[in-house]
Coordinates of C-alpha atoms in Angstrom, one line a residue:
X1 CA 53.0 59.9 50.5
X2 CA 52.2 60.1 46.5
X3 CA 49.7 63.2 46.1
X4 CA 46.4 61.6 43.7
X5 CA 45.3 64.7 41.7
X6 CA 42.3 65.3 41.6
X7 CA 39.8 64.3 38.8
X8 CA 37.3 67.2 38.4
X9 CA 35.4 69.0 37.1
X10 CA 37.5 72.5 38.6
X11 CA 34.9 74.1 37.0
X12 CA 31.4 73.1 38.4
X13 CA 29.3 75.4 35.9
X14 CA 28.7 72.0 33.3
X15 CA 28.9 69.1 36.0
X16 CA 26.7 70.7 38.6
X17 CA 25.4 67.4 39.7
X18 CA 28.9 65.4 40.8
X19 CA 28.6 65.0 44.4
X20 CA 25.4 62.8 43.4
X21 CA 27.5 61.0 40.5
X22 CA 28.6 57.3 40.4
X23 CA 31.9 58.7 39.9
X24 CA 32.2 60.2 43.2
X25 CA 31.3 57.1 45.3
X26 CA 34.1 54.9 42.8
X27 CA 36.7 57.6 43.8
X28 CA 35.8 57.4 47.2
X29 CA 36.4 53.5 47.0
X30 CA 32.9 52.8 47.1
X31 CA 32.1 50.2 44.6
X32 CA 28.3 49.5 43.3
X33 CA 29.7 46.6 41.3
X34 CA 28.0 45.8 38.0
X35 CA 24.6 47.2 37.1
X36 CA 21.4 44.9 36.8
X37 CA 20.9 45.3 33.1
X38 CA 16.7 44.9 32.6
X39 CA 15.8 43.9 29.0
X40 CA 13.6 40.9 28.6
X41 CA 14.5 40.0 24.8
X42 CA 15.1 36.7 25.2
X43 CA 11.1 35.2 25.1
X44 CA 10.6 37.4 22.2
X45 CA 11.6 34.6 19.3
X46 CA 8.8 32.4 21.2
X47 CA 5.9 34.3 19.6
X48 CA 5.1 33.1 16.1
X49 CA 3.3 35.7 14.2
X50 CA 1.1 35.3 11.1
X51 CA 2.0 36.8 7.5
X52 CA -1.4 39.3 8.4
X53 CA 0.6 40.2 12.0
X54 CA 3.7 40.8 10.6
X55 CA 2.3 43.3 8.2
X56 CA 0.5 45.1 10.9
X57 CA 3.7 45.5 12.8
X58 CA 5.6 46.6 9.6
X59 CA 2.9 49.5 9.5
X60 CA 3.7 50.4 13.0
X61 CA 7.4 51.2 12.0
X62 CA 8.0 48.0 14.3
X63 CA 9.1 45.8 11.2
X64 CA 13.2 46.3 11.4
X65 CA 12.7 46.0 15.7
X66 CA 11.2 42.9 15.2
X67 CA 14.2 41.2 13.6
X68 CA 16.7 42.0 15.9
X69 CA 18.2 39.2 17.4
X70 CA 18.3 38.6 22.1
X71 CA 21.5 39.7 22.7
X72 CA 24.0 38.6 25.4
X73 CA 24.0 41.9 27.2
X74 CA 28.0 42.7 28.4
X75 CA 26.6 44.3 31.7
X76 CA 30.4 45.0 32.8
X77 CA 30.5 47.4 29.6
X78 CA 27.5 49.0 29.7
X79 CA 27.7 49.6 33.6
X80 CA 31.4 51.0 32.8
X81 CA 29.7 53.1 30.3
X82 CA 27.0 54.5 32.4
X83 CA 29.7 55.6 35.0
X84 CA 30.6 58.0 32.0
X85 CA 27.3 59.4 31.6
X86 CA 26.2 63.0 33.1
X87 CA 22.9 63.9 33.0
X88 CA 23.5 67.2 33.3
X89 CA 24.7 67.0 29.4
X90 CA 22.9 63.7 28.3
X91 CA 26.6 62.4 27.5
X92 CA 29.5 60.4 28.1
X93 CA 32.8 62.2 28.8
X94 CA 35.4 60.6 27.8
X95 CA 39.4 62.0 27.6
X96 CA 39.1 62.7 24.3
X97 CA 35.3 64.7 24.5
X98 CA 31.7 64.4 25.0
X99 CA 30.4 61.8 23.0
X100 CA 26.6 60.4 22.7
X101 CA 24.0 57.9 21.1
X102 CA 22.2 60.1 18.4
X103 CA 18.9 60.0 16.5
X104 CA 20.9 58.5 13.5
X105 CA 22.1 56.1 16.0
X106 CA 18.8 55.1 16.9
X107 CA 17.4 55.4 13.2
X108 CA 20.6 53.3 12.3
X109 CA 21.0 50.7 14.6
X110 CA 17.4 49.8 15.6
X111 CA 15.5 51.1 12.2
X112 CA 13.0 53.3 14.5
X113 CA 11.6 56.2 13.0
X114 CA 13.4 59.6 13.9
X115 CA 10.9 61.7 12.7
X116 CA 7.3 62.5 12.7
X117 CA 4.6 62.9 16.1
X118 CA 5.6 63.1 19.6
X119 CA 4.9 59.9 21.3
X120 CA 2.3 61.3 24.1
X121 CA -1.1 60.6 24.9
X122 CA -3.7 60.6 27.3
X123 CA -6.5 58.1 27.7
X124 CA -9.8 58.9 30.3
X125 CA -10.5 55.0 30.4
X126 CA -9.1 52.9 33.2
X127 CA -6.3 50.5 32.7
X128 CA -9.1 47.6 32.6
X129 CA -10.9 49.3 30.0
X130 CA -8.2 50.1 27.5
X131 CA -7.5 46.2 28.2
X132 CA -10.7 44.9 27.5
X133 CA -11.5 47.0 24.3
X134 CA -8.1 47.0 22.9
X135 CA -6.8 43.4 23.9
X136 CA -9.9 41.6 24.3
X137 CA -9.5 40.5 27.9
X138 CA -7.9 42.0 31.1
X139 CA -5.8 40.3 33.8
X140 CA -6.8 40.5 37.3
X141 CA -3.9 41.8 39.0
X142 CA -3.7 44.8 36.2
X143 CA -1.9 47.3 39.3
X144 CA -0.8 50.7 38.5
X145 CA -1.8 50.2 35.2
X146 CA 1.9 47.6 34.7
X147 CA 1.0 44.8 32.7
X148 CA 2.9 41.8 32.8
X149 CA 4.9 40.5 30.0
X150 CA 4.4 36.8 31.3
X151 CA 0.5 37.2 30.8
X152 CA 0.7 39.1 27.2
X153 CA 3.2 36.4 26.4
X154 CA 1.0 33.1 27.6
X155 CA -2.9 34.7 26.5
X156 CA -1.5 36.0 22.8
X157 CA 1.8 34.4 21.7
X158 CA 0.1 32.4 18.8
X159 CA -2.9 34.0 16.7
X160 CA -5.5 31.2 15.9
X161 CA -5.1 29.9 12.2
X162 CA -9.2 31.0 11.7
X163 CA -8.7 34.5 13.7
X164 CA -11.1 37.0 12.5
X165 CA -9.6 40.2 11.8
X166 CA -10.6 41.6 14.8
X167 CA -8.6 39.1 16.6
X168 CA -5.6 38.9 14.4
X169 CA -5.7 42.9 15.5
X170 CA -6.1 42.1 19.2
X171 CA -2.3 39.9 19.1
X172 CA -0.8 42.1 17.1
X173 CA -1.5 44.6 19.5
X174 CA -0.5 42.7 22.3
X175 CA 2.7 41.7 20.5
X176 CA 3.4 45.2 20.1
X177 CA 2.8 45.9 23.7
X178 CA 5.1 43.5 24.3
X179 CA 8.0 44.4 22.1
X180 CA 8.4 47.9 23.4
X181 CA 7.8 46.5 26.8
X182 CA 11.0 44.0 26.6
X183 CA 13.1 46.6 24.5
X184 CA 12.7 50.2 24.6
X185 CA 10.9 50.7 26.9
X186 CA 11.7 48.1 29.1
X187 CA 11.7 49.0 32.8
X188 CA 13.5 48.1 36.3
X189 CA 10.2 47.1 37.9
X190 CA 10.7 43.7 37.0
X191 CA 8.6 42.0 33.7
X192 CA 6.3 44.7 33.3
X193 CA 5.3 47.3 30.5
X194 CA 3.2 50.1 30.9
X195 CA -0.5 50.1 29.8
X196 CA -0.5 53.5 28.3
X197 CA 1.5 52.6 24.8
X198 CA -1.4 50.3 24.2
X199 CA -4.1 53.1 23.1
X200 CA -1.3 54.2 20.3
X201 CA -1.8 50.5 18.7
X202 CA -5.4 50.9 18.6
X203 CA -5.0 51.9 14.9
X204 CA -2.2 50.8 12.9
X205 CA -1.6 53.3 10.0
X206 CA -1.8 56.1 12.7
X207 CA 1.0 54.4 15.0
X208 CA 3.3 54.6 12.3
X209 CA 3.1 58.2 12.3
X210 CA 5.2 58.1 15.4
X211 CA 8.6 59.3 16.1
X212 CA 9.1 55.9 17.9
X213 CA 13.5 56.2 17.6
X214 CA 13.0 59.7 19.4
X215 CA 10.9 58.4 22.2
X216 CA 13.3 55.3 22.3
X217 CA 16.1 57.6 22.8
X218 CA 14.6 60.3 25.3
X219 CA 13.0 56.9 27.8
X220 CA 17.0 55.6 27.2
X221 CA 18.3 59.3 28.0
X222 CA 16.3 59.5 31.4
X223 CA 17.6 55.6 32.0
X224 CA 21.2 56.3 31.5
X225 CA 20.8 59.4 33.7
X226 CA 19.3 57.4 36.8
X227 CA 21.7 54.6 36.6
X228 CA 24.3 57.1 36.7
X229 CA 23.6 58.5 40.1
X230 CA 25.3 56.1 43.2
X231 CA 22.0 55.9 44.5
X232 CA 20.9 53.1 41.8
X233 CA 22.0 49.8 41.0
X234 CA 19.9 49.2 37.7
X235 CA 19.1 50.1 34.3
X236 CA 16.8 49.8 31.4
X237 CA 15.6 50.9 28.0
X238 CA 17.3 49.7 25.2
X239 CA 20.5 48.4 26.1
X240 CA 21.0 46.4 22.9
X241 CA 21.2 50.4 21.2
X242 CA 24.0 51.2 24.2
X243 CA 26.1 47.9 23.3
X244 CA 25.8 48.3 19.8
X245 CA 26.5 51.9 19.8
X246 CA 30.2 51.0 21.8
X247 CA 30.9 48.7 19.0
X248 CA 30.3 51.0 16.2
X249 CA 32.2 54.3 18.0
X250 CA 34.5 52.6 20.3
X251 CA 37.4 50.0 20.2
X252 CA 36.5 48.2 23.4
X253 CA 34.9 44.8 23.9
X254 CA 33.9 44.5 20.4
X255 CA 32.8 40.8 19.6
X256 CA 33.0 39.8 15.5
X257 CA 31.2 41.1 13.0
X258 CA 28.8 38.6 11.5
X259 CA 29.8 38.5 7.9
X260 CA 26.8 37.2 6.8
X261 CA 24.5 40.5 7.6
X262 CA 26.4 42.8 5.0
X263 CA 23.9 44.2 3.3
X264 CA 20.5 44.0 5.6
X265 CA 19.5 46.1 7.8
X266 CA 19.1 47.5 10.5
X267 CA 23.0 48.1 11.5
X268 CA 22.5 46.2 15.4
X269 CA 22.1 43.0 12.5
X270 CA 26.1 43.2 11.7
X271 CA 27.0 42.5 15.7
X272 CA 26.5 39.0 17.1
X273 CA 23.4 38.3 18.6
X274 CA 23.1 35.2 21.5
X275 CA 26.2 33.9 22.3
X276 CA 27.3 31.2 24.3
X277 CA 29.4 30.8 27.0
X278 CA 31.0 33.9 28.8
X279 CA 29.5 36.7 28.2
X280 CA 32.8 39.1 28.3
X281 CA 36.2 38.3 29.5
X282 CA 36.7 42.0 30.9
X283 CA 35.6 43.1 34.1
X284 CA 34.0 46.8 35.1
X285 CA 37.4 48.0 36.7
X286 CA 39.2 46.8 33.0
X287 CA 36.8 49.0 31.1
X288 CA 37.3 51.5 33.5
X289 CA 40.3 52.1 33.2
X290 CA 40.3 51.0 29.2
X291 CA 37.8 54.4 29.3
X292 CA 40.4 56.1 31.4
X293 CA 43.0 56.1 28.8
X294 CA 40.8 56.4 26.0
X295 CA 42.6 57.9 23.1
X296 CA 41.6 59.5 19.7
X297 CA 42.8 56.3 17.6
X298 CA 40.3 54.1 19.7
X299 CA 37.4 56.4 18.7
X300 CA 35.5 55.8 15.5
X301 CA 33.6 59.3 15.0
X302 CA 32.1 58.3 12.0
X303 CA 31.1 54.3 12.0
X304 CA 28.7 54.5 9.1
X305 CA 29.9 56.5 6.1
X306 CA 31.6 53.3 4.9
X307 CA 28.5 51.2 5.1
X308 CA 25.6 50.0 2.5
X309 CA 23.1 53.0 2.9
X310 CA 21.4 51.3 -0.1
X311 CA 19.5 49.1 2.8
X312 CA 18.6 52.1 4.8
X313 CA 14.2 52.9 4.4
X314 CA 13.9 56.4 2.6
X315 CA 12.3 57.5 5.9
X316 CA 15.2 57.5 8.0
X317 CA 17.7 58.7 5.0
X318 CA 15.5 61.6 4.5
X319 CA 15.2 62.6 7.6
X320 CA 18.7 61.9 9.1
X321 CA 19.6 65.6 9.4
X322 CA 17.5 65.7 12.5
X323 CA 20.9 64.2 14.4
X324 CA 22.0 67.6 14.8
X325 CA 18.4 69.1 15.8
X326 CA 19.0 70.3 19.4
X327 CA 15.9 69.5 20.1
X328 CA 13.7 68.0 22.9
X329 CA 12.9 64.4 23.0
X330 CA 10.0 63.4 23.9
X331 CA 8.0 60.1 25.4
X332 CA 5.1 61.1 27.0
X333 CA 5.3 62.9 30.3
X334 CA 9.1 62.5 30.0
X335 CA 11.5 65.5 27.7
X336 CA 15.1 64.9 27.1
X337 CA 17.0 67.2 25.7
X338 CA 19.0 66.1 22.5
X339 CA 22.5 68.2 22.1
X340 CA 24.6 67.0 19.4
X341 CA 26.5 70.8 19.5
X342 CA 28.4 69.2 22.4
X343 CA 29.4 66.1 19.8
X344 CA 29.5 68.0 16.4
X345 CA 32.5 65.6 15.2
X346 CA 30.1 62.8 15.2
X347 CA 29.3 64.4 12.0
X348 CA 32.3 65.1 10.5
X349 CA 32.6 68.5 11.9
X350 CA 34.9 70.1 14.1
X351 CA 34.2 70.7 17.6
X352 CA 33.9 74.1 19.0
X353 CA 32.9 75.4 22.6
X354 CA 29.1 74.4 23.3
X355 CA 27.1 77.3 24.7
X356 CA 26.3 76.8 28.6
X357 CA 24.2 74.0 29.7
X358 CA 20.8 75.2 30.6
X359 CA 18.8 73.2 32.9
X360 CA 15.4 71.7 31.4
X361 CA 11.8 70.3 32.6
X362 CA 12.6 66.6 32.7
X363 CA 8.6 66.4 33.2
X364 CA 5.7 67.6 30.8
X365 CA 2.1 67.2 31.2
X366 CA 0.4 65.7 28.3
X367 CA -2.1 67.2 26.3
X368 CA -5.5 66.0 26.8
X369 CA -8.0 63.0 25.1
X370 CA -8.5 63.9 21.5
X371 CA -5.5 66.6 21.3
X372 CA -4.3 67.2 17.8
X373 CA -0.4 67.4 17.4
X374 CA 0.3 67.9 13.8
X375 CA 4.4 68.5 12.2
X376 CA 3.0 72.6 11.2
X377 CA 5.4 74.4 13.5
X378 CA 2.8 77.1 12.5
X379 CA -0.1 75.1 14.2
X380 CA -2.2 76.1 17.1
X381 CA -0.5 73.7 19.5
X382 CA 2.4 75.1 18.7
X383 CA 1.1 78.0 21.2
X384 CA -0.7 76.1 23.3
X385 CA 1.1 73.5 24.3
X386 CA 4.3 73.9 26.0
X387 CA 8.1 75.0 25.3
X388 CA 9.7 71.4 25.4
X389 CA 6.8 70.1 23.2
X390 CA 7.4 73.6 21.0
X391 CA 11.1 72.5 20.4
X392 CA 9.9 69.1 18.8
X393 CA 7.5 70.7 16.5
X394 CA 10.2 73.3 15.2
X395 CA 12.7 70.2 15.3
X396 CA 13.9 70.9 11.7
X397 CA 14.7 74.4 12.3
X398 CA 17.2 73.9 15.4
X399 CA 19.5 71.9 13.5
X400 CA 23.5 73.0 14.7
X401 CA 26.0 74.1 12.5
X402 CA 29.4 74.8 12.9
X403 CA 31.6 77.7 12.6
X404 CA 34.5 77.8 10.1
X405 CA 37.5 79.2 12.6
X406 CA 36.6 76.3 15.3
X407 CA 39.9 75.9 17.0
X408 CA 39.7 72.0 18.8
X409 CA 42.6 72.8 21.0
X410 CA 40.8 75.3 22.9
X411 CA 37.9 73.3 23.0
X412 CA 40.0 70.9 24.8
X413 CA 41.1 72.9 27.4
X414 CA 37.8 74.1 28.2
X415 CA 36.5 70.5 28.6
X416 CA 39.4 69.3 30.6
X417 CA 38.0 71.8 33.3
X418 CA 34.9 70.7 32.9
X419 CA 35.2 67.4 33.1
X420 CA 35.6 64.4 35.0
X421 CA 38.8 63.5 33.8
X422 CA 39.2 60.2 35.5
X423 CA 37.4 57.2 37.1
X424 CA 39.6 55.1 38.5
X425 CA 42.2 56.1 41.4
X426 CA 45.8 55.7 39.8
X427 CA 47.4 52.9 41.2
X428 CA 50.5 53.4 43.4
X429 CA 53.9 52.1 42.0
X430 CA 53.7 49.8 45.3
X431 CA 50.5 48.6 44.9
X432 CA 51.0 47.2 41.2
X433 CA 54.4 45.7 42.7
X434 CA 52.5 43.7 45.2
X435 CA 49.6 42.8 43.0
X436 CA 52.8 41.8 40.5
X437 CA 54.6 39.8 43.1
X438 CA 51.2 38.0 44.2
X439 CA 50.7 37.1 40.7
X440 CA 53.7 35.4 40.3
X441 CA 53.5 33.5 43.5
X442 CA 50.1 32.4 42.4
X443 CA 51.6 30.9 38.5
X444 CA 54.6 29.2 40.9
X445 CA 51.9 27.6 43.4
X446 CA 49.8 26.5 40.5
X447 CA 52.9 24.8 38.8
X448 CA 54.3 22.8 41.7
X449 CA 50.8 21.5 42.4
X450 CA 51.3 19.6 39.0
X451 CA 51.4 16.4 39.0
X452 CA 54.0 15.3 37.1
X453 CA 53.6 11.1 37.2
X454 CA 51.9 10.6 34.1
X455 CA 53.8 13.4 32.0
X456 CA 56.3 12.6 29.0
X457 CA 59.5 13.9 29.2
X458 CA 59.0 17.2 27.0
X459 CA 56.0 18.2 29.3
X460 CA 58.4 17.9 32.0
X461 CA 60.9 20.1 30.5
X462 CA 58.1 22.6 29.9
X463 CA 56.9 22.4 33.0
X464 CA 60.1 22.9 34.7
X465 CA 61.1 25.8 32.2
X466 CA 57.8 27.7 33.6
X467 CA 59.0 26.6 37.3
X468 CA 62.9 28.6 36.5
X469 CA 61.0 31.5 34.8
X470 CA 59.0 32.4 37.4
X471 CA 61.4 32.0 39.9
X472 CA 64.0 34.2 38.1
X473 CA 61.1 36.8 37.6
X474 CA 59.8 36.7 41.0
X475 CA 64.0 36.9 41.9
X476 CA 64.6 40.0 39.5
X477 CA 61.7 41.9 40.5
X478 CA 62.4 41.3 44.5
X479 CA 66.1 42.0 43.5
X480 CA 65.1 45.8 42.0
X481 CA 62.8 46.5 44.7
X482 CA 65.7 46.6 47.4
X483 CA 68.0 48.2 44.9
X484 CA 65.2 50.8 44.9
X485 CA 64.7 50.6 48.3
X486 CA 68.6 50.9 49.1
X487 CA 68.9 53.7 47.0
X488 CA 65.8 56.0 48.2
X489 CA 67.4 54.9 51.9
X490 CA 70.8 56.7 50.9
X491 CA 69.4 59.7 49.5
X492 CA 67.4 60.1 52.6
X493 CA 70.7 59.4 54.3
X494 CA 72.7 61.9 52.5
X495 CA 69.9 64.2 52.9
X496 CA 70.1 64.3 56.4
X497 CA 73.2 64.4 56.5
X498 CA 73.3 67.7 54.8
X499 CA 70.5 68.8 57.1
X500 CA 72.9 68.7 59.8
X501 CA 75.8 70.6 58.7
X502 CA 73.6 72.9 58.0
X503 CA 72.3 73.2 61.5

């Protein structure tokens, strides 16, 4: 019987969390099958929106969101992807290293801003209230202050051509509200969003002083990380940032570039959008074990130095060197931690040893009503509030760097302890013959079910040609498999047979 080794981690110091991993069920042969994928873009092109609304939402920092095309979500690839994903680490391990989706991915892909205030909050008012003052009107079944996309979408999808300015401010806010709701922050409790963004819309200019891309990321961090334990059968967030980010770093699944985006932004414009027909031809178990044999050439550390940076807003350029802030994310009473020294050649730089994982409050409580949060790291809240929201405020002083002697080799051998270093059980040489053989048997049953009445004589001669090839492969491969079988029988044989002079 063929020993399987085993996949890791050896070392359990990184990984501390396998046992509850996806991965472990899939080696034990327990398969979740694909993950329900929850992102409700595909309503969003049925809201028509005023020149005055779309120049609220610009304000917002919503303006490049807003022009992203629904896209067909390739839930076999992104449920592959999350079986990669440790929480422990906020990464994917792959053969070739950790790898993860960065604040320049999110400033770069979905044009959210990276920088500027946490996106928390608190609000005294009940659900209903924050409803009726901010929106105008309140739904009766407003439970657990969820709101449901259906209702935003049917009361405020088109602004009245005589809207007051008041009202024009009431869609747009609803809008909003609804964006987030079916993007980043969509959710697995069906077509819902919660209430508590709404208060941040209640003034424009002020919302865009939000670090929107860095909530995006930490509410698509905490996603990832659920999905990945067995327990769970479903995701959110923004998927469309997970699918685009595979195309940009990774050779697998890739669909064309549309040609005719060059030169707009943001970057998730260059990948097609809707599609129709099938959404992917690979299954999860192909991009399993596609991610199982990853190699360096299929990797694509640095997607975007090649691009038109021309078309990126001076916000995000400026502000891009917070990708390698380890810092802590933060969207309201969740904090993620953001470690780009565990993917340093992401940025062109060579990857050393990261120091020891060290385990972090994945829950905050919010600062009260009224509660200044200002970018001084030198600010009062700075002391009052707590360490995880400390980190964001002194986010431009915990950028990584890395050291000139970094030898990757011994990196590598670190992280193949560390790791797990496979997915998929390897597949016996016997098992792959019998799924060969079956094959086979299914092409020759397919081709003497033809009929062959109303067929010319070259289709005939095809036909028949695929009828001879199939039987001389299916003969060749039976043929070796009792050479091989007749030859492991007399080595056995001749081993006994030494056995017993022996004895």
């Amino acid at each position: 019987m063929t020993t399987i080794a085993d996949p890791g981690p050896t070392d359990k110091s990184v990984l501390y969390d396998q046992d509850s991993h996806v991965s472990s069920a899939v080696w034990d042969g327990q398969e979740r099958g694909v993950l329900r994928c929850h992102e409700h873009t595909s309503m969003l092109e049925q809201w028509k929106l005023t020149p005055q609304q779309i120049e609220l939402v610009e304000k917002t920092g919503f303006g490049y969101l807003r022009v992203i095309p629904s896209f067909s979500l390739d839930n076999s690839l992104i449920s592959a992807l999350v079986e990669r994903w440790r929480r422990e680490t906020n990464t994917f391990h792959f053969p070739v290293g950790e790898m993860t989706i960065t604040l320049e991915d999110v400033g770069l892909i979905l044009g959210l801003a990276i920088d500027g205030k946490p996106v928390i909050g608190a609000s005294s008012n009940t659900p209903s209230s924050v409803c009726e003052s901010l929106l105008g009107k309140a739904p009766e079944d407003l439970n657990g202050g969820m709101l449901k996309l259906t209702w935003l979408k049917e009361s405020f999808s088109k602004c009245p051509e005589d809207a007051s300015p008041e009202v024009i401010e009431r869609y747009t806010r609803a809008y909003l509200l609804y964006l987030v709701g079916s993007t980043v922050f969509s959710t697995t409790t069906g077509n819902k969003v919660s209430i508590m963004y709404l208060p941040l819309f209640e003034n424009f200019e002020e919302a865009g002083k939000y670090a929107w891309g860095a909530a995006a990321l930490a509410f698509l961090y905490r996603t990832l990380g659920n999905a990945s334990l067995k327990s769970q059968g479903t995701i959110s967030g923004s998927l469309t940032l997970v699918q685009c980010w595979s195309y940009y770093h990774l050779n697998l699944g890739r669909p064309k570039i549309n040609e005719d985006t060059s030169g707009r932004f943001p970057f998730a414009l260059r990948w097609k959008g809707r599609q129709s027909g099938s959404r992917s031809t690979s299954n999860i178990v192909a991009y399993r074990k596609a991610l199982d044999s990853l190699a360096p050439c299929d990797v694509q550390w640095l997607p975007y130095k090649d691009l038109d940076f021309s078309v990126v807003p001076e916000h995000i350029k400026d502000n891009l060197d917070l990708r390698r802030s380890k810092t802590m994310l933060i969207c309201f009473d969740k904090a993620e931690k953001h470690m780009p020294d565990r993917c340093l050649r992401q940025f062109g730089l060579p990857q050393s040893i990261p120091e020891k994982v060290k385990r972090w409050e994945k829950k905050i409580r919010t600062p009260g009503p009224g509660k200044d949060l200002t970018n001084d790291v030198e600010s009062e809240a700075k002391v009052k509030l707590q360490a995880e929201l400390k980190e964001w405020l002194e986010r431009k002083l915990l950028i990584v760097e890395s050291g000139d002697d970094v030898d990757e080799s011994e990196y590598m051998q670190w992280y193949e302890k560390i790791t797990r270093r496979f997915l998929g059980r390897p597949e016996s040489l016997e098992s792959e013959f019998q799924r060969t053989v079956a094959a086979m048997k299914e092409i020759a049953s397919i081709a003497e079910s033809v009929s062959i009445d109303r067929m010319d004589s070259r289709d005939k001669k095809l036909l028949n040609e695929i009828k001879s090839s199939v039987h001389n492969c299916l003969t060749e491969i039976v043929g070796e498999a009792r050479k091989g079988r007749r030859k492991s029988a007399a080595k056995r044989k001749r081993s006994d047979d030494s056995n017993s002079r022996e004895d």
